[in-house]
Amino acid sequence: MAWNPELYNQYKDIRNEPFYDLRDLIDPREYVKGIDLGCGTGEQTAVLKEWLPKSKLLGIDSSKEMLAKTSVYQSPGLSFKLQDIQDVLMAGDRYDLVFSNAALQWIDDHQVVIPQILNLLTPGGQFAVQMPVQNENLLNQILVSMATQPPYAFIFEGFKQESPVLSIDQYAQLLFDGGLKDLHISIKMYPIIANSSSDLYNFIAGSALQPYLDRLPNNVKDEFITDFRCGIEKSFSSYPALYAFKRLLIYGRRP
């Protein structure tokens, strides 16, 4: 999937709020060897490194466009690598901290993948993950509806970007079965106050809209965007409007 870092970062202040909430769940120990799964531009990984100054952190991402922005953040103890999560799992290295902010929602089959990620933890290692609860978020619901109805259903051939994110109960069971302690699993709503439909469109254009555009012919993309904007306008009739964006925060520690 092609990412547009500039468009994504237009709302980085809003996206940073759940990052800091997730960071604050971590016990800030010394000499931590950590990995950030889906580090994006590396800005948040750098903030995490400042918070854990004696740590050695690796940020990985599968997007060349995002990683191109990481060079300004590289420093002693902080490095970045073009790599996907499956490669990390196959490598078998162990970490004192496995961190992921708004990335694992792009990985399917969490019932299988989450236990594999937990296996990356050293004794005493910490697992901290944040993901949007996309299936409950209205803008994502509009996109799914469009993809499954004419005229786009024929083009998408059954594709719809449904989130693999599980329920709180399911993640609690996975972490418990993985032997983790001190569990914290919660959903928090981060309100976005939009002054126009364009604000709402721009917020999602740099993320959840991209998988749909990637599958459309170039001559259909503008029409899809126009119809999506119309869907937003129908769903939000007056402004300023509240967009209730929900995030799942997960933390656990291996004894």
Coordinates of N, CA and C in Angstrom, one line a residue:
M1 N 0.8 -1.2 0.0 CA 0.0 0.0 0.0 C 0.9 1.2 0.0
A2 N 0.6 2.2 -0.9 CA 1.4 3.4 -1.0 C 0.9 4.4 0.1
W3 N 1.8 5.0 0.9 CA 1.5 5.9 1.9 C 2.0 7.3 1.5
N4 N 1.2 8.3 2.0 CA 1.6 9.7 1.7 C 1.9 10.3 3.1
P5 N 3.2 10.4 3.5 CA 3.6 10.9 4.8 C 3.1 12.3 5.1
E6 N 3.1 13.2 4.1 CA 2.7 14.5 4.3 C 1.2 14.6 4.7
L7 N 0.4 13.9 3.9 CA -1.1 13.8 4.2 C -1.4 13.2 5.5
Y8 N -0.7 12.1 5.8 CA -0.9 11.4 7.1 C -0.5 12.3 8.3
N9 N 0.5 13.1 8.2 CA 1.0 13.9 9.3 C 0.2 15.2 9.5
Q10 N -0.7 15.5 8.6 CA -1.5 16.7 8.8 C -2.3 16.6 10.1
Y11 N -2.5 15.4 10.5 CA -3.3 15.2 11.8 C -2.4 14.5 12.8
K12 N -1.1 14.8 12.8 CA -0.2 14.0 13.7 C -0.5 14.4 15.2
D13 N -1.0 15.6 15.5 CA -1.2 16.0 16.9 C -2.4 15.1 17.4
I14 N -3.4 14.9 16.6 CA -4.5 14.0 17.0 C -4.0 12.6 17.1
R15 N -3.2 12.1 16.2 CA -2.7 10.8 16.2 C -1.7 10.6 17.4
N16 N -1.0 11.6 17.8 CA -0.1 11.5 18.9 C -0.7 11.3 20.3
E17 N -2.0 11.7 20.5 CA -2.6 11.5 21.8 C -2.6 10.1 22.2
P18 N -3.1 9.1 21.4 CA -3.1 7.7 21.9 C -1.7 7.2 22.0
F19 N -0.7 7.7 21.2 CA 0.7 7.3 21.4 C 1.2 7.6 22.8
Y20 N 0.9 8.8 23.2 CA 1.4 9.1 24.6 C 0.7 8.4 25.7
D21 N -0.6 8.1 25.5 CA -1.3 7.3 26.4 C -0.8 5.8 26.5
L22 N -0.4 5.3 25.3 CA 0.2 4.0 25.3 C 1.6 4.0 25.9
R23 N 2.4 5.0 25.6 CA 3.7 5.1 26.2 C 3.7 5.2 27.7
D24 N 2.7 5.9 28.2 CA 2.6 6.0 29.7 C 2.2 4.7 30.4
L25 N 1.8 3.7 29.6 CA 1.5 2.4 30.2 C 2.8 1.6 30.5
I26 N 3.9 2.0 29.8 CA 5.2 1.3 29.9 C 6.0 1.6 31.1
D27 N 6.6 0.6 31.7 CA 7.5 0.9 32.8 C 8.8 1.3 32.3
P28 N 9.3 2.6 32.5 CA 10.5 3.1 31.8 C 11.7 2.6 32.4
R29 N 12.1 1.4 32.1 CA 13.3 0.8 32.6 C 14.6 1.3 31.8
E30 N 15.8 1.0 32.4 CA 17.0 1.3 31.7 C 17.5 0.2 30.9
Y31 N 18.3 0.5 29.9 CA 18.9 -0.5 29.0 C 17.9 -1.4 28.4
V32 N 16.9 -0.9 27.8 CA 15.9 -1.6 27.1 C 16.2 -1.9 25.7
K33 N 16.1 -3.1 25.2 CA 16.2 -3.4 23.8 C 14.8 -3.5 23.3
G34 N 14.4 -2.6 22.4 CA 13.0 -2.6 22.0 C 12.9 -2.5 20.5
I35 N 11.7 -2.8 20.0 CA 11.3 -2.7 18.6 C 10.0 -2.1 18.4
D36 N 9.9 -1.2 17.5 CA 8.7 -0.5 17.1 C 8.1 -1.1 15.8
L37 N 7.1 -1.8 15.9 CA 6.5 -2.5 14.7 C 5.6 -1.5 14.0
G38 N 6.0 -1.1 12.8 CA 5.2 -0.1 12.0 C 5.6 1.3 12.5
C39 N 6.8 1.7 12.4 CA 7.3 2.9 13.0 C 6.9 4.2 12.2
G40 N 6.5 4.0 10.9 CA 6.1 5.1 10.1 C 7.3 6.0 9.8
T41 N 7.1 7.3 10.1 CA 8.2 8.3 9.8 C 9.3 8.3 10.9
G42 N 9.1 7.5 11.9 CA 10.0 7.4 13.0 C 10.0 8.5 14.1
E43 N 9.1 9.5 13.9 CA 9.0 10.6 14.9 C 8.6 10.1 16.2
Q44 N 7.6 9.2 16.3 CA 7.2 8.7 17.6 C 8.2 7.8 18.2
T45 N 8.9 7.0 17.4 CA 10.0 6.1 17.9 C 11.1 7.0 18.5
A46 N 11.3 8.1 17.9 CA 12.3 9.0 18.5 C 11.9 9.6 19.9
V47 N 10.6 9.9 20.0 CA 10.1 10.3 21.3 C 10.2 9.2 22.3
L48 N 9.9 8.0 21.9 CA 10.1 6.8 22.8 C 11.5 6.7 23.2
K49 N 12.4 6.9 22.3 CA 13.9 6.8 22.6 C 14.3 7.9 23.6
E50 N 13.8 9.1 23.5 CA 14.1 10.1 24.5 C 13.5 9.8 25.9
W51 N 12.4 9.1 25.9 CA 11.8 8.7 27.1 C 12.6 7.5 27.8
L52 N 13.2 6.7 26.9 CA 14.1 5.6 27.4 C 15.5 5.9 26.9
P53 N 16.2 6.8 27.5 CA 17.4 7.3 26.9 C 18.6 6.3 26.8
K54 N 18.6 5.3 27.6 CA 19.6 4.3 27.6 C 19.2 3.1 26.8
S55 N 18.1 3.2 26.1 CA 17.6 2.0 25.4 C 18.3 1.9 24.0
K56 N 18.0 0.8 23.4 CA 18.4 0.5 22.0 C 17.2 0.1 21.2
L57 N 16.7 1.0 20.4 CA 15.4 0.8 19.7 C 15.6 0.6 18.2
L58 N 14.8 -0.3 17.7 CA 14.8 -0.5 16.2 C 13.3 -0.2 15.7
G59 N 13.2 0.7 14.8 CA 11.9 0.9 14.2 C 11.8 0.2 12.8
I60 N 10.8 -0.5 12.6 CA 10.7 -1.2 11.3 C 9.4 -0.8 10.6
D61 N 9.4 -0.7 9.3 CA 8.2 -0.4 8.5 C 8.3 -1.0 7.1
S62 N 7.2 -1.3 6.5 CA 7.2 -1.8 5.2 C 7.1 -0.8 4.1
S63 N 6.9 0.5 4.5 CA 6.7 1.6 3.6 C 8.0 2.4 3.3
K64 N 8.5 2.3 2.1 CA 9.7 3.1 1.7 C 9.4 4.6 1.9
E65 N 8.1 5.0 1.5 CA 7.8 6.4 1.6 C 7.9 6.9 3.1
M66 N 7.4 6.2 4.0 CA 7.5 6.5 5.4 C 8.9 6.5 5.9
L67 N 9.7 5.4 5.6 CA 11.0 5.3 6.1 C 12.0 6.4 5.6
A68 N 11.6 6.9 4.4 CA 12.4 8.0 3.8 C 12.5 9.2 4.8
K69 N 11.5 9.3 5.7 CA 11.5 10.5 6.6 C 12.2 10.2 7.9
T70 N 12.8 9.0 8.1 CA 13.3 8.6 9.4 C 14.8 9.1 9.6
S71 N 15.4 9.5 8.5 CA 16.9 9.8 8.6 C 17.1 10.9 9.6
V72 N 16.2 11.9 9.8 CA 16.5 13.0 10.7 C 16.4 12.5 12.2
Y73 N 15.9 11.3 12.4 CA 15.7 10.9 13.8 C 16.7 9.8 14.2
Q74 N 17.5 9.3 13.2 CA 18.5 8.3 13.6 C 19.5 8.9 14.5
S75 N 19.9 8.1 15.5 CA 20.9 8.6 16.5 C 21.5 7.4 17.2
P76 N 22.5 7.5 18.0 CA 23.0 6.4 18.7 C 21.9 5.7 19.5
G77 N 21.8 4.4 19.3 CA 20.7 3.6 20.0 C 19.4 3.6 19.3
L78 N 19.3 4.4 18.2 CA 18.0 4.4 17.4 C 18.3 4.2 15.9
S79 N 17.7 3.1 15.4 CA 17.9 2.8 14.0 C 16.5 2.4 13.4
F80 N 16.5 2.4 12.0 CA 15.3 2.1 11.3 C 15.6 1.1 10.2
K81 N 14.6 0.3 9.8 CA 14.9 -0.7 8.8 C 13.6 -1.0 8.0
L82 N 13.8 -1.2 6.7 CA 12.7 -1.5 5.8 C 12.4 -3.0 6.0
Q83 N 11.3 -3.3 6.7 CA 11.1 -4.7 7.0 C 9.6 -4.9 7.4
D84 N 9.0 -6.0 7.0 CA 7.6 -6.2 7.5 C 7.6 -7.1 8.7
I85 N 6.5 -7.1 9.4 CA 6.4 -7.8 10.7 C 6.6 -9.3 10.6
Q86 N 6.2 -9.9 9.5 CA 6.4 -11.3 9.3 C 7.9 -11.6 9.3
D87 N 8.7 -10.7 8.7 CA 10.2 -10.9 8.7 C 10.7 -10.9 10.1
V88 N 10.2 -10.0 10.9 CA 10.6 -9.9 12.3 C 10.3 -11.2 13.0
L89 N 9.1 -11.7 12.8 CA 8.7 -13.0 13.5 C 9.6 -14.1 13.1
M90 N 10.0 -14.2 11.8 CA 10.9 -15.3 11.3 C 12.3 -15.1 11.8
A91 N 12.7 -13.9 12.0 CA 14.1 -13.7 12.5 C 14.3 -14.3 13.9
G92 N 13.3 -14.2 14.7 CA 13.4 -14.8 16.0 C 14.2 -14.1 17.1
D93 N 14.5 -12.8 16.9 CA 15.2 -12.0 17.9 C 14.2 -11.8 19.1
R94 N 14.8 -11.5 20.2 CA 14.0 -11.2 21.4 C 14.2 -9.8 21.9
Y95 N 13.1 -9.2 22.5 CA 13.1 -7.8 22.9 C 12.6 -7.6 24.3
D96 N 13.1 -6.6 24.9 CA 12.6 -6.2 26.2 C 11.3 -5.4 26.1
L97 N 11.1 -4.8 24.9 CA 9.9 -4.0 24.7 C 9.5 -4.2 23.2
V98 N 8.2 -4.7 23.0 CA 7.6 -4.8 21.7 C 6.5 -3.7 21.7
F99 N 6.7 -2.7 20.9 CA 5.8 -1.6 20.8 C 5.2 -1.4 19.4
S100 N 3.9 -1.0 19.4 CA 3.3 -0.8 18.0 C 2.2 0.2 18.2
N101 N 2.3 1.3 17.5 CA 1.3 2.3 17.6 C 0.6 2.5 16.2
A102 N -0.7 2.1 16.2 CA -1.5 2.2 15.0 C -0.9 1.5 13.7
A103 N -0.5 0.3 13.9 CA 0.1 -0.5 12.8 C -0.5 -1.9 12.7
L104 N -0.7 -2.5 13.8 CA -1.1 -3.9 13.7 C -2.5 -4.1 13.1
Q105 N -3.3 -3.1 13.0 CA -4.6 -3.2 12.4 C -4.5 -3.5 10.9
W106 N -3.3 -3.4 10.3 CA -3.1 -3.8 8.9 C -2.6 -5.2 8.7
I107 N -2.5 -5.9 9.8 CA -2.1 -7.3 9.8 C -3.3 -8.2 10.1
D108 N -3.5 -9.2 9.2 CA -4.7 -10.1 9.4 C -4.4 -11.2 10.5
D109 N -5.5 -11.8 10.9 CA -5.4 -13.1 11.7 C -4.7 -12.8 13.1
H110 N -5.3 -12.0 13.9 CA -4.6 -11.7 15.2 C -4.6 -12.8 16.1
Q111 N -5.5 -13.7 15.9 CA -5.5 -14.9 16.8 C -4.2 -15.7 16.6
V112 N -3.6 -15.6 15.5 CA -2.4 -16.3 15.2 C -1.2 -15.4 15.4
V113 N -1.3 -14.2 14.9 CA -0.1 -13.3 14.9 C 0.2 -12.7 16.3
I114 N -0.8 -12.4 17.1 CA -0.5 -11.8 18.4 C 0.3 -12.8 19.3
P115 N -0.1 -14.1 19.4 CA 0.8 -15.0 20.1 C 2.2 -15.1 19.6
Q116 N 2.4 -15.0 18.2 CA 3.7 -15.0 17.6 C 4.5 -13.8 18.1
I117 N 3.8 -12.6 18.1 CA 4.5 -11.4 18.5 C 4.9 -11.5 20.0
L118 N 4.0 -12.1 20.8 CA 4.3 -12.2 22.3 C 5.6 -13.1 22.5
N119 N 5.8 -14.0 21.5 CA 7.0 -14.9 21.7 C 8.3 -14.1 21.5
L120 N 8.2 -12.9 21.0 CA 9.4 -12.0 20.8 C 9.9 -11.5 22.2
L121 N 9.1 -11.6 23.2 CA 9.4 -10.9 24.5 C 10.4 -11.7 25.3
T122 N 11.4 -11.0 25.9 CA 12.3 -11.6 26.8 C 11.6 -11.8 28.2
P123 N 12.1 -12.5 29.1 CA 11.6 -12.5 30.5 C 11.6 -11.1 31.0
G124 N 10.4 -10.6 31.5 CA 10.3 -9.3 32.0 C 9.9 -8.3 30.9
G125 N 9.8 -8.8 29.6 CA 9.6 -7.9 28.5 C 8.2 -7.4 28.5
Q126 N 8.0 -6.2 27.9 CA 6.7 -5.5 27.9 C 6.2 -5.4 26.5
F127 N 4.8 -5.6 26.4 CA 4.1 -5.6 25.1 C 3.1 -4.4 25.2
A128 N 3.3 -3.4 24.3 CA 2.4 -2.3 24.3 C 1.9 -2.0 22.9
V129 N 0.6 -2.0 22.6 CA 0.1 -1.9 21.3 C -1.2 -1.0 21.3
Q130 N -1.3 -0.1 20.3 CA -2.5 0.7 20.2 C -3.0 0.5 18.7
M131 N -4.3 0.4 18.6 CA -4.9 0.2 17.3 C -6.3 1.0 17.2
P132 N -6.6 1.5 16.1 CA -8.0 2.1 16.0 C -9.0 1.0 15.9
V133 N -10.2 1.2 16.5 CA -11.2 0.2 16.4 C -12.0 0.6 15.1
Q134 N -11.5 0.2 14.0 CA -11.9 0.8 12.7 C -13.4 0.3 12.3
N135 N -13.7 -0.9 12.7 CA -15.1 -1.4 12.3 C -16.2 -0.6 13.0
E136 N -15.9 0.1 14.1 CA -16.9 0.9 14.8 C -16.8 2.4 14.4
N137 N -15.8 2.8 13.6 CA -15.6 4.2 13.2 C -16.4 4.5 11.9
L138 N -17.2 5.5 11.9 CA -18.2 5.8 10.9 C -17.5 6.0 9.5
L139 N -16.4 6.7 9.4 CA -15.8 6.9 8.1 C -15.4 5.5 7.5
N140 N -14.9 4.6 8.3 CA -14.6 3.3 7.8 C -15.8 2.6 7.3
Q141 N -16.9 2.7 8.0 CA -18.2 2.1 7.6 C -18.7 2.6 6.3
I142 N -18.5 3.9 6.0 CA -18.9 4.5 4.8 C -18.1 3.8 3.6
L143 N -16.8 3.6 3.8 CA -16.0 3.0 2.8 C -16.4 1.6 2.5
V144 N -16.6 0.8 3.6 CA -17.0 -0.6 3.4 C -18.3 -0.6 2.6
S145 N -19.3 0.2 3.0 CA -20.6 0.2 2.3 C -20.4 0.6 0.8
M146 N -19.6 1.5 0.5 CA -19.4 1.9 -0.9 C -18.7 0.7 -1.7
A147 N -17.8 0.0 -1.1 CA -17.1 -1.0 -1.7 C -17.9 -2.3 -2.0
T148 N -19.0 -2.4 -1.3 CA -19.9 -3.6 -1.5 C -21.2 -3.3 -2.2
Q149 N -21.3 -2.1 -2.8 CA -22.5 -1.7 -3.5 C -22.1 -1.2 -4.9
P150 N -23.0 -1.3 -5.9 CA -22.8 -0.7 -7.2 C -22.5 0.8 -7.1
P151 N -21.6 1.3 -7.9 CA -21.0 0.6 -9.1 C -19.6 0.0 -8.8
Y152 N -19.2 0.1 -7.5 CA -17.8 -0.2 -7.1 C -17.6 -1.7 -6.8
A153 N -18.7 -2.4 -6.4 CA -18.6 -3.8 -5.9 C -18.0 -4.6 -7.0
F154 N -18.4 -4.4 -8.3 CA -17.8 -5.2 -9.4 C -16.3 -5.0 -9.6
I155 N -15.9 -3.7 -9.3 CA -14.5 -3.4 -9.5 C -13.6 -4.1 -8.3
F156 N -14.2 -4.0 -7.1 CA -13.4 -4.5 -6.0 C -13.5 -6.0 -5.9
E157 N -14.4 -6.6 -6.5 CA -14.5 -8.1 -6.6 C -14.5 -8.7 -5.2
G158 N -15.3 -8.1 -4.3 CA -15.5 -8.7 -3.0 C -14.5 -8.1 -1.9
F159 N -13.6 -7.2 -2.4 CA -12.7 -6.6 -1.4 C -13.4 -5.6 -0.6
K160 N -13.1 -5.6 0.7 CA -13.5 -4.5 1.6 C -12.5 -4.6 2.8
Q161 N -12.1 -3.4 3.2 CA -11.0 -3.3 4.2 C -11.6 -3.4 5.6
E162 N -12.0 -4.6 6.0 CA -12.5 -4.8 7.3 C -11.4 -5.1 8.3
S163 N -11.4 -4.4 9.4 CA -10.3 -4.5 10.4 C -10.3 -5.9 11.1
P164 N -9.1 -6.4 11.2 CA -8.9 -7.7 12.0 C -8.9 -7.5 13.5
V165 N -9.0 -6.2 13.9 CA -9.0 -6.0 15.4 C -10.1 -6.7 16.1
L166 N -9.6 -7.4 17.2 CA -10.5 -8.3 18.0 C -11.2 -7.5 19.1
S167 N -11.9 -8.2 19.9 CA -12.6 -7.6 21.1 C -11.6 -7.5 22.3
I168 N -12.0 -6.7 23.3 CA -11.2 -6.6 24.5 C -11.0 -8.0 25.1
D169 N -12.1 -8.8 25.2 CA -12.1 -10.1 25.8 C -11.1 -11.0 25.1
Q170 N -11.1 -10.9 23.7 CA -10.2 -11.8 23.0 C -8.8 -11.5 23.2
Y171 N -8.4 -10.2 23.2 CA -7.0 -9.8 23.5 C -6.6 -10.2 24.9
A172 N -7.5 -10.0 25.8 CA -7.2 -10.4 27.2 C -6.9 -11.9 27.3
Q173 N -7.7 -12.7 26.6 CA -7.4 -14.1 26.6 C -6.1 -14.5 25.9
L174 N -5.8 -13.8 24.8 CA -4.5 -14.1 24.1 C -3.3 -13.7 25.0
L175 N -3.4 -12.6 25.7 CA -2.3 -12.2 26.6 C -2.2 -13.1 27.8
F176 N -3.3 -13.5 28.3 CA -3.3 -14.4 29.4 C -2.7 -15.8 29.0
D177 N -3.2 -16.3 27.9 CA -2.7 -17.5 27.4 C -1.2 -17.5 27.1
G178 N -0.7 -16.3 26.7 CA 0.7 -16.0 26.4 C 1.6 -15.8 27.7
G179 N 0.9 -15.9 28.9 CA 1.7 -15.8 30.1 C 1.9 -14.4 30.6
L180 N 1.3 -13.4 30.0 CA 1.6 -12.0 30.4 C 0.8 -11.6 31.7
K181 N 1.4 -10.7 32.4 CA 0.8 -10.2 33.7 C 0.6 -8.7 33.5
D182 N 0.0 -8.1 34.6 CA -0.2 -6.7 34.7 C -1.0 -6.2 33.4
L183 N -2.0 -6.9 33.0 CA -2.7 -6.6 31.8 C -3.5 -5.3 31.9
H184 N -3.4 -4.5 30.9 CA -4.3 -3.3 30.7 C -4.8 -3.3 29.3
I185 N -6.1 -3.4 29.2 CA -6.7 -3.4 27.9 C -8.0 -2.5 27.9
S186 N -8.0 -1.5 27.1 CA -9.1 -0.6 27.2 C -9.4 0.1 25.9
I187 N -10.6 0.6 25.7 CA -10.9 1.4 24.5 C -11.2 2.8 25.0
K188 N -10.5 3.8 24.3 CA -10.7 5.2 24.6 C -11.1 5.9 23.4
M189 N -12.0 6.8 23.5 CA -12.5 7.6 22.4 C -11.7 8.9 22.4
Y190 N -11.2 9.3 21.2 CA -10.4 10.5 21.0 C -11.3 11.4 20.1
P191 N -11.9 12.4 20.6 CA -12.9 13.2 19.8 C -12.1 14.1 18.8
I192 N -12.6 14.0 17.6 CA -12.1 14.9 16.6 C -13.2 15.9 16.2
I193 N -12.9 17.2 16.4 CA -13.9 18.2 16.1 C -13.6 18.7 14.7
A194 N -14.5 18.4 13.7 CA -14.3 18.8 12.3 C -15.1 20.1 12.0
N195 N -14.5 21.0 11.3 CA -15.2 22.2 10.9 C -15.9 22.1 9.5
S196 N -15.6 21.0 8.8 CA -16.1 20.8 7.5 C -16.0 19.3 7.1
S197 N -16.7 18.9 6.1 CA -16.5 17.6 5.6 C -15.1 17.3 5.1
S198 N -14.4 18.4 4.6 CA -13.1 18.2 4.1 C -12.1 17.8 5.3
D199 N -12.4 18.4 6.4 CA -11.6 18.0 7.6 C -11.7 16.5 7.8
L200 N -12.9 15.9 7.8 CA -13.1 14.5 8.0 C -12.4 13.7 6.8
Y201 N -12.6 14.1 5.6 CA -12.0 13.4 4.5 C -10.5 13.4 4.6
N202 N -9.9 14.6 4.9 CA -8.4 14.6 5.0 C -7.9 13.8 6.1
F203 N -8.6 13.6 7.2 CA -8.2 12.8 8.3 C -8.0 11.3 7.9
I204 N -8.9 10.8 7.1 CA -8.8 9.4 6.7 C -8.2 9.2 5.4
A205 N -8.0 10.2 4.6 CA -7.4 10.1 3.2 C -6.0 9.5 3.3
G206 N -5.2 9.8 4.3 CA -3.9 9.4 4.4 C -3.7 8.0 5.0
S207 N -4.8 7.3 5.3 CA -4.7 6.0 6.0 C -5.7 5.0 5.3
A208 N -7.0 5.0 5.9 CA -7.9 3.9 5.6 C -8.4 4.0 4.1
L209 N -8.4 5.2 3.5 CA -8.8 5.3 2.1 C -7.9 4.7 1.2
Q210 N -6.6 4.6 1.5 CA -5.6 4.2 0.6 C -5.7 2.8 0.0
P211 N -6.1 1.8 0.8 CA -6.3 0.4 0.2 C -7.3 0.4 -0.9
Y212 N -8.4 1.2 -0.8 CA -9.4 1.3 -1.8 C -8.9 1.9 -3.1
L213 N -8.2 3.1 -2.9 CA -7.6 3.8 -4.1 C -6.6 2.9 -4.8
D214 N -5.8 2.1 -4.0 CA -4.8 1.3 -4.6 C -5.4 0.2 -5.6
R215 N -6.7 -0.1 -5.4 CA -7.3 -1.2 -6.1 C -8.2 -0.7 -7.3
L216 N -8.3 0.7 -7.4 CA -9.1 1.3 -8.4 C -8.3 1.7 -9.6
P217 N -8.8 1.6 -10.8 CA -8.2 2.1 -12.0 C -8.1 3.6 -11.9
N218 N -7.1 4.2 -12.5 CA -6.9 5.7 -12.3 C -8.1 6.5 -12.8
N219 N -8.8 6.0 -13.8 CA -10.0 6.8 -14.3 C -11.2 6.7 -13.4
V220 N -11.1 5.9 -12.3 CA -12.3 5.7 -11.4 C -12.0 6.4 -10.1
K221 N -10.7 6.6 -9.8 CA -10.3 7.1 -8.4 C -11.0 8.4 -8.1
D222 N -11.0 9.4 -9.0 CA -11.7 10.7 -8.7 C -13.2 10.5 -8.4
E223 N -13.8 9.7 -9.2 CA -15.2 9.4 -8.9 C -15.5 8.8 -7.6
F224 N -14.6 7.9 -7.2 CA -14.8 7.2 -5.9 C -14.6 8.3 -4.8
I225 N -13.6 9.1 -4.9 CA -13.3 10.1 -3.9 C -14.5 11.1 -3.8
T226 N -15.1 11.5 -4.9 CA -16.2 12.4 -4.9 C -17.4 11.7 -4.2
D227 N -17.7 10.4 -4.5 CA -18.8 9.7 -3.8 C -18.5 9.5 -2.4
F228 N -17.3 9.3 -2.0 CA -16.9 9.2 -0.6 C -17.2 10.5 0.1
R229 N -16.8 11.6 -0.5 CA -17.0 12.9 0.1 C -18.5 13.2 0.3
C230 N -19.3 12.7 -0.7 CA -20.8 12.9 -0.6 C -21.3 12.0 0.6
G231 N -20.8 10.9 0.8 CA -21.2 10.0 1.9 C -20.9 10.7 3.2
I232 N -19.7 11.3 3.3 CA -19.4 12.1 4.5 C -20.4 13.2 4.8
E233 N -20.7 13.9 3.7 CA -21.6 15.1 3.9 C -23.0 14.6 4.3
K234 N -23.4 13.4 3.8 CA -24.8 12.9 4.2 C -24.7 12.5 5.7
S235 N -23.6 12.0 6.2 CA -23.5 11.4 7.5 C -23.3 12.5 8.6
F236 N -22.7 13.7 8.2 CA -22.5 14.8 9.1 C -23.2 16.0 8.5
S237 N -24.4 16.3 9.1 CA -25.2 17.3 8.5 C -24.9 18.7 8.9
S238 N -24.2 18.9 10.0 CA -23.9 20.2 10.5 C -22.5 20.3 11.1
Y239 N -22.0 21.5 11.2 CA -20.6 21.7 11.7 C -20.6 22.8 12.6
P240 N -19.7 22.8 13.6 CA -18.7 21.8 13.8 C -19.3 20.4 14.2
A241 N -18.6 19.3 13.8 CA -19.2 18.0 14.0 C -18.2 17.2 14.8
L242 N -18.7 16.3 15.7 CA -17.9 15.4 16.5 C -17.7 14.1 15.7
Y243 N -16.4 13.7 15.5 CA -16.1 12.4 15.0 C -15.5 11.6 16.2
A244 N -16.3 10.6 16.7 CA -15.8 9.8 17.8 C -14.9 8.7 17.4
F245 N -13.6 9.0 17.4 CA -12.6 8.0 16.9 C -12.1 7.2 18.1
K246 N -12.3 5.9 18.0 CA -12.1 5.0 19.1 C -10.7 4.3 18.9
R247 N -10.0 4.1 20.0 CA -8.7 3.4 20.0 C -8.6 2.4 21.1
L248 N -7.9 1.3 20.7 CA -7.7 0.2 21.6 C -6.3 0.2 22.2
L249 N -6.1 0.3 23.5 CA -4.8 0.3 24.1 C -4.6 -1.0 24.9
I250 N -3.5 -1.7 24.6 CA -3.2 -3.0 25.1 C -1.8 -3.0 25.7
Y251 N -1.7 -3.5 26.9 CA -0.4 -3.6 27.6 C -0.3 -4.9 28.4
G252 N 0.8 -5.5 28.4 CA 1.1 -6.7 29.3 C 2.6 -6.9 29.5
R253 N 2.9 -7.6 30.5 CA 4.3 -7.8 30.9 C 4.6 -9.3 31.1
R254 N 5.7 -9.8 30.5 CA 6.1 -11.2 30.7 C 6.8 -11.3 32.1
P255 N 6.4 -12.2 32.9 CA 7.1 -12.3 34.2 C 8.6 -12.6 34.1

